[in-house]
PDB file of C-alpha atoms and ligand atoms in Angstrom:
ATOM      1  CA  MET W1215      -0.135   0.071  -0.163  1.00  0.00           C
ATOM      2  CA  ARG W1216       1.227   3.482  -0.986  1.00  0.00           C
ATOM      3  CA  LYS W1217       1.989   5.538   2.076  1.00  0.00           C
ATOM      4  CA  LYS W1218       0.147   9.055   1.994  1.00  0.00           C
ATOM      5  CA  ILE W1219       2.217  12.181   2.264  1.00  0.00           C
ATOM      6  CA  ILE W1220       1.537  15.531   3.061  1.00  0.00           C
ATOM      7  CA  ILE W1221       4.068  18.259   1.541  1.00  0.00           C
ATOM      8  CA  GLY W1222       4.311  22.039   2.411  1.00  0.00           C
ATOM      9  CA  ASN W1223       5.398  24.290  -0.003  1.00  0.00           C
ATOM     10  CA  TRP W1224       6.626  27.177   1.494  1.00  0.00           C
ATOM     11  CA  LYS W1225       7.322  29.256  -1.749  1.00  0.00           C
ATOM     12  CA  MET W1226       9.063  32.335  -0.982  1.00  0.00           C
ATOM     13  CA  ASN W1227       7.238  32.656   2.508  1.00  0.00           C
ATOM     14  CA  PRO W1228       7.644  33.225   5.524  1.00  0.00           C
ATOM     15  CA  GLY W1229      10.051  35.323   7.267  1.00  0.00           C
ATOM     16  CA  LEU W1230      12.977  33.377   9.570  1.00  0.00           C
ATOM     17  CA  THR W1231      11.241  34.291  12.644  1.00  0.00           C
ATOM     18  CA  ASP W1232       7.819  32.861  11.552  1.00  0.00           C
ATOM     19  CA  ALA W1233       9.299  29.799   9.688  1.00  0.00           C
ATOM     20  CA  GLN W1234      11.462  29.071  13.054  1.00  0.00           C
ATOM     21  CA  ASP W1235       8.157  29.491  15.129  1.00  0.00           C
ATOM     22  CA  LEU W1236       6.100  27.014  12.695  1.00  0.00           C
ATOM     23  CA  VAL W1237       8.872  24.499  12.845  1.00  0.00           C
ATOM     24  CA  PHE W1238       9.410  24.353  16.410  1.00  0.00           C
ATOM     25  CA  LYS W1239       5.742  23.958  16.781  1.00  0.00           C
ATOM     26  CA  LEU W1240       5.833  20.796  14.332  1.00  0.00           C
ATOM     27  CA  LYS W1241       8.909  19.417  15.986  1.00  0.00           C
ATOM     28  CA  ASN W1242       6.937  19.183  19.289  1.00  0.00           C
ATOM     29  CA  TYR W1243       3.711  17.850  17.755  1.00  0.00           C
ATOM     30  CA  ALA W1244       3.741  13.951  18.371  1.00  0.00           C
ATOM     31  CA  PHE W1245       4.183  12.548  14.517  1.00  0.00           C
ATOM     32  CA  LYS W1246       5.091   8.950  15.863  1.00  0.00           C
ATOM     33  CA  ASN W1247       1.683   7.496  15.835  1.00  0.00           C
ATOM     34  CA  LYS W1248       0.869   8.956  12.289  1.00  0.00           C
ATOM     35  CA  GLN W1249       0.570   6.935   9.388  1.00  0.00           C
ATOM     36  CA  VAL W1250       1.509   9.437   6.958  1.00  0.00           C
ATOM     37  CA  ASP W1251       4.933  10.953   5.989  1.00  0.00           C
ATOM     38  CA  VAL W1252       4.946  14.821   6.257  1.00  0.00           C
ATOM     39  CA  CYS W1253       7.818  16.886   4.593  1.00  0.00           C
ATOM     40  CA  VAL W1254       8.317  20.807   4.384  1.00  0.00           C
ATOM     41  CA  CYS W1255       9.682  22.643   1.825  1.00  0.00           C
ATOM     42  CA  PRO W1256      11.464  25.694   2.817  1.00  0.00           C
ATOM     43  CA  PRO W1257      12.973  28.734   1.031  1.00  0.00           C
ATOM     44  CA  SER W1258      16.987  27.450  -0.159  1.00  0.00           C
ATOM     45  CA  ALA W1259      17.931  30.411   2.136  1.00  0.00           C
ATOM     46  CA  TYR W1260      16.744  28.503   5.327  1.00  0.00           C
ATOM     47  CA  LEU W1261      17.242  24.811   4.504  1.00  0.00           C
ATOM     48  CA  VAL W1262      19.910  24.676   6.840  1.00  0.00           C
ATOM     49  CA  THR W1263      18.399  26.337  10.060  1.00  0.00           C
ATOM     50  CA  ILE W1264      15.472  24.499   9.492  1.00  0.00           C
ATOM     51  CA  MET W1265      17.122  21.028   9.173  1.00  0.00           C
ATOM     52  CA  ASN W1266      18.788  21.710  12.183  1.00  0.00           C
ATOM     53  CA  ILE W1267      15.505  22.159  14.076  1.00  0.00           C
ATOM     54  CA  LEU W1268      14.016  19.262  12.630  1.00  0.00           C
ATOM     55  CA  LYS W1269      17.042  16.760  12.759  1.00  0.00           C
ATOM     56  CA  ASP W1270      15.484  14.527  15.067  1.00  0.00           C
ATOM     57  CA  THR W1271      12.112  14.094  13.884  1.00  0.00           C
ATOM     58  CA  SER W1272      10.806  11.894  11.299  1.00  0.00           C
ATOM     59  CA  ILE W1273       9.707  15.071   9.286  1.00  0.00           C
ATOM     60  CA  LEU W1274      11.103  15.208   6.038  1.00  0.00           C
ATOM     61  CA  ILE W1275      12.668  18.086   4.057  1.00  0.00           C
ATOM     62  CA  GLY W1276      12.422  19.318   0.414  1.00  0.00           C
ATOM     63  CA  ALA W1277      13.445  22.186  -1.616  1.00  0.00           C
ATOM     64  CA  GLN W1278      11.305  23.843  -3.710  1.00  0.00           C
ATOM     65  CA  ASN W1279      14.121  23.580  -6.723  1.00  0.00           C
ATOM     66  CA  MET W1280      17.348  22.949  -8.202  1.00  0.00           C
ATOM     67  CA  PHE W1281      19.310  23.190 -11.604  1.00  0.00           C
ATOM     68  CA  TYR W1282      20.464  20.241 -13.189  1.00  0.00           C
ATOM     69  CA  LYS W1283      24.118  21.140 -13.299  1.00  0.00           C
ATOM     70  CA  GLU W1284      26.301  19.683 -10.400  1.00  0.00           C
ATOM     71  CA  GLU W1285      28.499  22.649 -10.126  1.00  0.00           C
ATOM     72  CA  GLY W1286      30.028  25.661 -12.867  1.00  0.00           C
ATOM     73  CA  ALA W1287      29.099  29.226 -13.572  1.00  0.00           C
ATOM     74  CA  PHE W1288      25.283  29.558 -12.697  1.00  0.00           C
ATOM     75  CA  THR W1289      24.647  32.383 -10.547  1.00  0.00           C
ATOM     76  CA  GLY W1290      21.992  31.744  -8.066  1.00  0.00           C
ATOM     77  CA  GLU W1291      21.372  28.380  -9.016  1.00  0.00           C
ATOM     78  CA  THR W1292      21.364  25.365  -6.198  1.00  0.00           C
ATOM     79  CA  SER W1293      22.449  22.015  -7.901  1.00  0.00           C
ATOM     80  CA  PRO W1294      21.525  18.683  -6.691  1.00  0.00           C
ATOM     81  CA  LYS W1295      24.832  17.952  -5.352  1.00  0.00           C
ATOM     82  CA  MET W1296      24.688  20.704  -2.594  1.00  0.00           C
ATOM     83  CA  LEU W1297      21.193  19.706  -1.555  1.00  0.00           C
ATOM     84  CA  ARG W1298      22.515  15.732  -1.470  1.00  0.00           C
ATOM     85  CA  ASP W1299      25.890  17.256   0.983  1.00  0.00           C
ATOM     86  CA  LEU W1300      23.102  19.094   2.783  1.00  0.00           C
ATOM     87  CA  ASN W1301      21.105  15.976   3.264  1.00  0.00           C
ATOM     88  CA  VAL W1302      17.804  17.314   1.805  1.00  0.00           C
ATOM     89  CA  GLY W1303      15.998  14.249   0.800  1.00  0.00           C
ATOM     90  CA  MET W1304      13.211  15.753  -2.034  1.00  0.00           C
ATOM     91  CA  VAL W1305      13.081  18.332  -4.392  1.00  0.00           C
ATOM     92  CA  ILE W1306       9.777  20.051  -6.131  1.00  0.00           C
ATOM     93  CA  ILE W1307      10.393  19.917  -9.439  1.00  0.00           C
ATOM     94  CA  GLY W1308       8.545  21.677 -12.558  1.00  0.00           C
ATOM     95  CA  HIS W1309       6.269  23.775 -10.421  1.00  0.00           C
ATOM     96  CA  SER W1310       3.844  25.847 -12.368  1.00  0.00           C
ATOM     97  CA  GLU W1311       5.507  28.930 -10.886  1.00  0.00           C
ATOM     98  CA  ARG W1312       9.086  27.761 -12.233  1.00  0.00           C
ATOM     99  CA  ARG W1313       7.387  27.128 -15.707  1.00  0.00           C
ATOM    100  CA  GLN W1314       5.124  30.231 -15.408  1.00  0.00           C
ATOM    101  CA  PHE W1315       7.572  33.175 -13.783  1.00  0.00           C
ATOM    102  CA  PHE W1316      10.991  31.388 -14.968  1.00  0.00           C
ATOM    103  CA  HIS W1317      10.176  29.837 -18.117  1.00  0.00           C
ATOM    104  CA  GLU W1318      11.137  26.188 -17.390  1.00  0.00           C
ATOM    105  CA  THR W1319      10.142  23.950 -20.023  1.00  0.00           C
ATOM    106  CA  ASP W1320       9.144  20.188 -20.225  1.00  0.00           C
ATOM    107  CA  GLN W1321      12.786  19.515 -21.630  1.00  0.00           C
ATOM    108  CA  ASP W1322      14.383  21.220 -18.587  1.00  0.00           C
ATOM    109  CA  ILE W1323      12.478  19.452 -15.852  1.00  0.00           C
ATOM    110  CA  ASN W1324      13.252  16.195 -17.610  1.00  0.00           C
ATOM    111  CA  LEU W1325      16.844  16.919 -17.306  1.00  0.00           C
ATOM    112  CA  LYS W1326      16.176  18.381 -13.578  1.00  0.00           C
ATOM    113  CA  ILE W1327      14.778  15.110 -12.857  1.00  0.00           C
ATOM    114  CA  LYS W1328      17.422  12.825 -14.124  1.00  0.00           C
ATOM    115  CA  SER W1329      20.148  14.813 -12.350  1.00  0.00           C
ATOM    116  CA  ALA W1330      17.872  14.973  -8.813  1.00  0.00           C
ATOM    117  CA  LEU W1331      17.675  11.038  -9.473  1.00  0.00           C
ATOM    118  CA  LYS W1332      21.280  10.921  -9.944  1.00  0.00           C
ATOM    119  CA  PHE W1333      22.093  12.463  -6.512  1.00  0.00           C
ATOM    120  CA  GLY W1334      19.522  10.098  -4.703  1.00  0.00           C
ATOM    121  CA  LEU W1335      17.009  13.139  -4.209  1.00  0.00           C
ATOM    122  CA  VAL W1336      13.181  12.055  -4.509  1.00  0.00           C
ATOM    123  CA  PRO W1337      11.750  14.770  -7.202  1.00  0.00           C
ATOM    124  CA  ILE W1338       8.306  15.833  -6.833  1.00  0.00           C
ATOM    125  CA  VAL W1339       6.918  16.767 -10.168  1.00  0.00           C
ATOM    126  CA  CYS W1340       4.559  18.898 -10.891  1.00  0.00           C
ATOM    127  CA  VAL W1341       1.972  18.701 -13.452  1.00  0.00           C
ATOM    128  CA  GLY W1342      -1.302  21.016 -14.417  1.00  0.00           C
ATOM    129  CA  GLU W1343      -3.103  22.936 -16.724  1.00  0.00           C
ATOM    130  CA  ASP W1344      -4.047  26.139 -17.030  1.00  0.00           C
ATOM    131  CA  LEU W1345      -7.946  27.364 -16.878  1.00  0.00           C
ATOM    132  CA  GLN W1346      -7.959  28.228 -20.451  1.00  0.00           C
ATOM    133  CA  THR W1347      -7.022  24.778 -21.518  1.00  0.00           C
ATOM    134  CA  ARG W1348      -9.459  22.974 -19.008  1.00  0.00           C
ATOM    135  CA  GLU W1349     -12.389  25.028 -20.436  1.00  0.00           C
ATOM    136  CA  LYS W1350     -11.272  24.220 -23.673  1.00  0.00           C
ATOM    137  CA  GLY W1351     -11.891  20.444 -22.690  1.00  0.00           C
ATOM    138  CA  ASN W1352      -7.966  19.770 -22.866  1.00  0.00           C
ATOM    139  CA  ALA W1353      -6.805  18.894 -19.041  1.00  0.00           C
ATOM    140  CA  GLU W1354      -6.312  15.583 -19.574  1.00  0.00           C
ATOM    141  CA  SER W1355      -4.199  15.817 -23.022  1.00  0.00           C
ATOM    142  CA  TRP W1356      -2.283  18.573 -21.781  1.00  0.00           C
ATOM    143  CA  VAL W1357      -1.240  16.780 -18.295  1.00  0.00           C
ATOM    144  CA  LYS W1358      -0.510  13.510 -20.398  1.00  0.00           C
ATOM    145  CA  GLY W1359       2.142  15.495 -22.292  1.00  0.00           C
ATOM    146  CA  GLN W1360       3.625  16.860 -19.325  1.00  0.00           C
ATOM    147  CA  VAL W1361       3.966  13.432 -17.560  1.00  0.00           C
ATOM    148  CA  GLU W1362       5.674  11.607 -20.469  1.00  0.00           C
ATOM    149  CA  ALA W1363       7.828  14.811 -21.205  1.00  0.00           C
ATOM    150  CA  ALA W1364       8.829  14.349 -17.476  1.00  0.00           C
ATOM    151  CA  LEU W1365       9.407  10.465 -18.060  1.00  0.00           C
ATOM    152  CA  LYS W1366      11.614  10.608 -20.930  1.00  0.00           C
ATOM    153  CA  ASP W1367      14.234   8.314 -20.857  1.00  0.00           C
ATOM    154  CA  LEU W1368      13.634   7.206 -17.237  1.00  0.00           C
ATOM    155  CA  ASN W1369      13.496   3.562 -16.830  1.00  0.00           C
ATOM    156  CA  GLN W1370      11.089   1.299 -14.114  1.00  0.00           C
ATOM    157  CA  ASN W1371      13.548   1.631 -11.333  1.00  0.00           C
ATOM    158  CA  ASP W1372      13.744   5.496 -11.800  1.00  0.00           C
ATOM    159  CA  ILE W1373       9.794   5.949 -11.859  1.00  0.00           C
ATOM    160  CA  GLU W1374       9.217   4.035  -9.021  1.00  0.00           C
ATOM    161  CA  LYS W1375      11.246   6.747  -7.207  1.00  0.00           C
ATOM    162  CA  LEU W1376       9.239   9.726  -8.311  1.00  0.00           C
ATOM    163  CA  ILE W1377       6.180  11.643  -6.298  1.00  0.00           C
ATOM    164  CA  LEU W1378       3.922  13.523  -8.902  1.00  0.00           C
ATOM    165  CA  ALA W1379       1.552  16.159  -8.175  1.00  0.00           C
ATOM    166  CA  TYR W1380      -1.431  17.365 -10.026  1.00  0.00           C
ATOM    167  CA  GLU W1381      -1.810  21.026  -9.530  1.00  0.00           C
ATOM    168  CA  PRO W1382      -4.195  22.503 -11.640  1.00  0.00           C
ATOM    169  CA  ILE W1383      -2.744  26.138 -12.188  1.00  0.00           C
ATOM    170  CA  TRP W1384      -6.100  27.703 -12.060  1.00  0.00           C
ATOM    171  CA  ALA W1385      -6.684  26.325  -8.484  1.00  0.00           C
ATOM    172  CA  ILE W1386      -3.011  27.011  -7.182  1.00  0.00           C
ATOM    173  CA  GLY W1387      -3.188  30.115  -4.627  1.00  0.00           C
ATOM    174  CA  THR W1388      -6.483  30.846  -6.049  1.00  0.00           C
ATOM    175  CA  GLY W1389      -8.850  29.730  -3.427  1.00  0.00           C
ATOM    176  CA  LYS W1390     -10.709  27.702  -6.507  1.00  0.00           C
ATOM    177  CA  VAL W1391     -10.535  24.020  -5.732  1.00  0.00           C
ATOM    178  CA  CYS W1392     -10.528  21.307  -7.968  1.00  0.00           C
ATOM    179  CA  SER W1393     -12.956  18.825  -7.316  1.00  0.00           C
ATOM    180  CA  GLY W1394     -11.863  15.434  -5.768  1.00  0.00           C
ATOM    181  CA  GLU W1395     -13.755  13.858  -8.671  1.00  0.00           C
ATOM    182  CA  ASP W1396     -12.095  15.854 -11.103  1.00  0.00           C
ATOM    183  CA  ALA W1397      -8.658  15.313 -10.036  1.00  0.00           C
ATOM    184  CA  ASN W1398      -9.206  11.960  -9.306  1.00  0.00           C
ATOM    185  CA  LYS W1399      -9.821  11.656 -12.962  1.00  0.00           C
ATOM    186  CA  ILE W1400      -6.665  13.016 -14.083  1.00  0.00           C
ATOM    187  CA  ILE W1401      -4.654  11.310 -11.521  1.00  0.00           C
ATOM    188  CA  GLU W1402      -5.877   7.651 -12.934  1.00  0.00           C
ATOM    189  CA  MET W1403      -5.050   8.979 -16.074  1.00  0.00           C
ATOM    190  CA  ILE W1404      -1.495   9.786 -14.895  1.00  0.00           C
ATOM    191  CA  ARG W1405      -1.297   6.366 -13.385  1.00  0.00           C
ATOM    192  CA  ALA W1406      -2.335   4.596 -16.848  1.00  0.00           C
ATOM    193  CA  THR W1407       0.437   7.036 -18.736  1.00  0.00           C
ATOM    194  CA  ILE W1408       3.137   5.987 -16.479  1.00  0.00           C
ATOM    195  CA  LYS W1409       1.845   2.243 -16.916  1.00  0.00           C
ATOM    196  CA  ALA W1410       1.889   2.483 -20.513  1.00  0.00           C
ATOM    197  CA  HIS W1411       5.603   4.152 -20.291  1.00  0.00           C
ATOM    198  CA  SER W1412       6.886   1.658 -17.655  1.00  0.00           C
ATOM    199  CA  SER W1413       4.875  -0.863 -15.953  1.00  0.00           C
ATOM    200  CA  GLU W1414       1.764  -1.742 -13.977  1.00  0.00           C
ATOM    201  CA  SER W1415       4.257  -2.077 -10.767  1.00  0.00           C
ATOM    202  CA  SER W1416       5.548   1.696 -11.671  1.00  0.00           C
ATOM    203  CA  SER W1417       2.054   3.117 -11.557  1.00  0.00           C
ATOM    204  CA  ASN W1418       0.844   1.144  -8.607  1.00  0.00           C
ATOM    205  CA  ASN W1419       3.715   2.140  -6.576  1.00  0.00           C
ATOM    206  CA  VAL W1420       4.267   6.109  -7.796  1.00  0.00           C
ATOM    207  CA  ARG W1421       2.663   8.063  -5.096  1.00  0.00           C
ATOM    208  CA  ILE W1422       0.492  10.897  -6.828  1.00  0.00           C
ATOM    209  CA  LEU W1423      -0.712  13.816  -4.996  1.00  0.00           C
ATOM    210  CA  TYR W1424      -3.373  16.533  -5.382  1.00  0.00           C
ATOM    211  CA  GLY W1425      -2.336  20.262  -4.920  1.00  0.00           C
ATOM    212  CA  GLY W1426      -4.616  23.670  -5.528  1.00  0.00           C
ATOM    213  CA  SER W1427      -6.005  25.239  -2.627  1.00  0.00           C
ATOM    214  CA  VAL W1428      -5.808  22.484  -0.158  1.00  0.00           C
ATOM    215  CA  LYS W1429      -7.550  23.441   3.005  1.00  0.00           C
ATOM    216  CA  SER W1430      -8.379  21.485   6.211  1.00  0.00           C
ATOM    217  CA  ASP W1431     -12.216  22.135   5.158  1.00  0.00           C
ATOM    218  CA  ASN W1432     -11.741  20.925   1.470  1.00  0.00           C
ATOM    219  CA  PHE W1433      -9.121  18.240   1.468  1.00  0.00           C
ATOM    220  CA  ASN W1434     -11.474  15.280   2.198  1.00  0.00           C
ATOM    221  CA  ASP W1435     -12.774  15.613  -0.715  1.00  0.00           C
ATOM    222  CA  HIS W1436      -9.576  14.363  -2.404  1.00  0.00           C
ATOM    223  CA  ILE W1437      -7.946  12.382   0.145  1.00  0.00           C
ATOM    224  CA  LYS W1438     -10.772  10.040   0.255  1.00  0.00           C
ATOM    225  CA  PHE W1439      -9.650   8.570  -3.590  1.00  0.00           C
ATOM    226  CA  GLU W1440      -7.666   5.877  -3.177  1.00  0.00           C
ATOM    227  CA  ASN W1441      -5.740   6.895  -6.175  1.00  0.00           C
ATOM    228  CA  ILE W1442      -5.185  10.226  -4.491  1.00  0.00           C
ATOM    229  CA  ASP W1443      -1.865   9.521  -1.985  1.00  0.00           C
ATOM    230  CA  GLY W1444      -1.743  13.291  -0.164  1.00  0.00           C
ATOM    231  CA  GLY W1445      -1.422  16.537  -1.171  1.00  0.00           C
ATOM    232  CA  LEU W1446       0.788  19.287  -2.000  1.00  0.00           C
ATOM    233  CA  VAL W1447      -0.011  22.168   0.445  1.00  0.00           C
ATOM    234  CA  GLY W1448       1.340  25.896  -0.501  1.00  0.00           C
ATOM    235  CA  GLY W1449      -0.387  28.785   1.624  1.00  0.00           C
ATOM    236  CA  ALA W1450      -2.305  26.150   4.059  1.00  0.00           C
ATOM    237  CA  SER W1451       0.888  24.787   4.915  1.00  0.00           C
ATOM    238  CA  LEU W1452       2.056  28.178   6.690  1.00  0.00           C
ATOM    239  CA  ASN W1453      -0.773  27.799   8.994  1.00  0.00           C
ATOM    240  CA  PHE W1454       0.088  25.361  12.025  1.00  0.00           C
ATOM    241  CA  GLU W1455      -3.193  24.516  13.118  1.00  0.00           C
ATOM    242  CA  GLU W1456      -4.481  24.078   9.256  1.00  0.00           C
ATOM    243  CA  PHE W1457      -1.185  22.130   8.465  1.00  0.00           C
ATOM    244  CA  ILE W1458      -1.625  19.617  11.041  1.00  0.00           C
ATOM    245  CA  LYS W1459      -5.543  19.196  10.673  1.00  0.00           C
ATOM    246  CA  ILE W1460      -4.659  18.381   6.575  1.00  0.00           C
ATOM    247  CA  ILE W1461      -2.011  15.791   8.126  1.00  0.00           C
ATOM    248  CA  ASN W1462      -4.569  14.112  10.135  1.00  0.00           C
ATOM    249  CA  LEU W1463      -7.331  13.849   7.426  1.00  0.00           C
ATOM    250  CA  ALA W1464      -4.559  12.078   5.528  1.00  0.00           C
ATOM    251  CA  ASN W1465      -3.874   9.750   8.883  1.00  0.00           C
ATOM    252  CA  ASN W1466      -7.604   9.090   8.846  1.00  0.00           C
ATOM    253  CA  VAL W1467      -8.018   7.952   5.356  1.00  0.00           C
ATOM    254  CA  HIS W1468      -4.712   6.062   5.918  1.00  0.00           C
ATOM    255  CA  ALA W1469      -6.595   3.924   8.353  1.00  0.00           C
ATOM    256  CA  LEU W1470      -9.779   3.127   6.502  1.00  0.00           C
ATOM    257  CA  HIS W1471      -7.910   2.142   3.023  1.00  0.00           C
TER     258      HIS W1471
HETATM  259  C1  LIG T 130       1.344  25.334  -4.237  1.00  0.00           C
HETATM  260  O1  LIG T 130       2.211  25.828  -3.911  1.00  0.00           O
HETATM  261  O2  LIG T 130       1.790  24.061  -4.825  1.00  0.00           O
HETATM  262  C2  LIG T 130       0.064  25.316  -3.937  1.00  0.00           C
HETATM  263  C3  LIG T 130      -0.889  24.318  -4.568  1.00  0.00           C
HETATM  264  O3  LIG T 130      -0.311  26.430  -3.548  1.00  0.00           O
HETATM  265  P1  LIG T 130      -1.813  26.528  -2.703  1.00  0.00           P
HETATM  266  O4  LIG T 130      -2.184  25.331  -1.890  1.00  0.00           O
HETATM  267  O5  LIG T 130      -1.476  27.914  -1.878  1.00  0.00           O
HETATM  268  O6  LIG T 130      -2.810  26.581  -3.502  1.00  0.00           O
END
């Protein structure tokens, strides 16, 4: 059975004091009896500070981005080797904000995935359509194309290490949520695409999450689907009480499945 995972993407938030305050609260919360993985992805400038606070806990740490090159004259970038040296376990790749504001292409994303895997990092690969694409009825084919591009040249072993997140762009940070039923449909299609590219076992083993305005009062609609293995949570992950409630929702359904 796939273990549920809740990942907090802090984006370029919050200030250092608030960030420390949040993780001290998380650290003191009893995760021991939880059946879900919990990961936080702070801004890269705070990774070391946050990792030091969380070092004796089960909370996983992810970066929000990396470049695909190992080292070199790439001012401002962070390499997978550096993340590995820090013991960062995961890295978000292809978030729609990276695609939109930093012009990352499907090809860049595929290179980043391969490079992250080479350095032992778990890529959290984001895919999702914009509103126009959904309204034209092309959401499935758009997301399928993104998944196929992400998986290019990856073997079954590599694919089974990935986490995918279906994040419709129109639902990110907007308060508009994609219904659990619609998200589940796309996630089923993603599993079928993985199966066609690799094998049934890869498609059964890869964790696929929903992301887009997840809150404690809407997430039950998603996490109740067996196919949806957790959430990639932006805004709500900055609020301790909300984040814990979302983790608890995943923990409760884990016991049911
Ligand atoms: C995200 O950052 O990936 C995200 C889904 O943000 P939000 O939950 O704020 O919509």
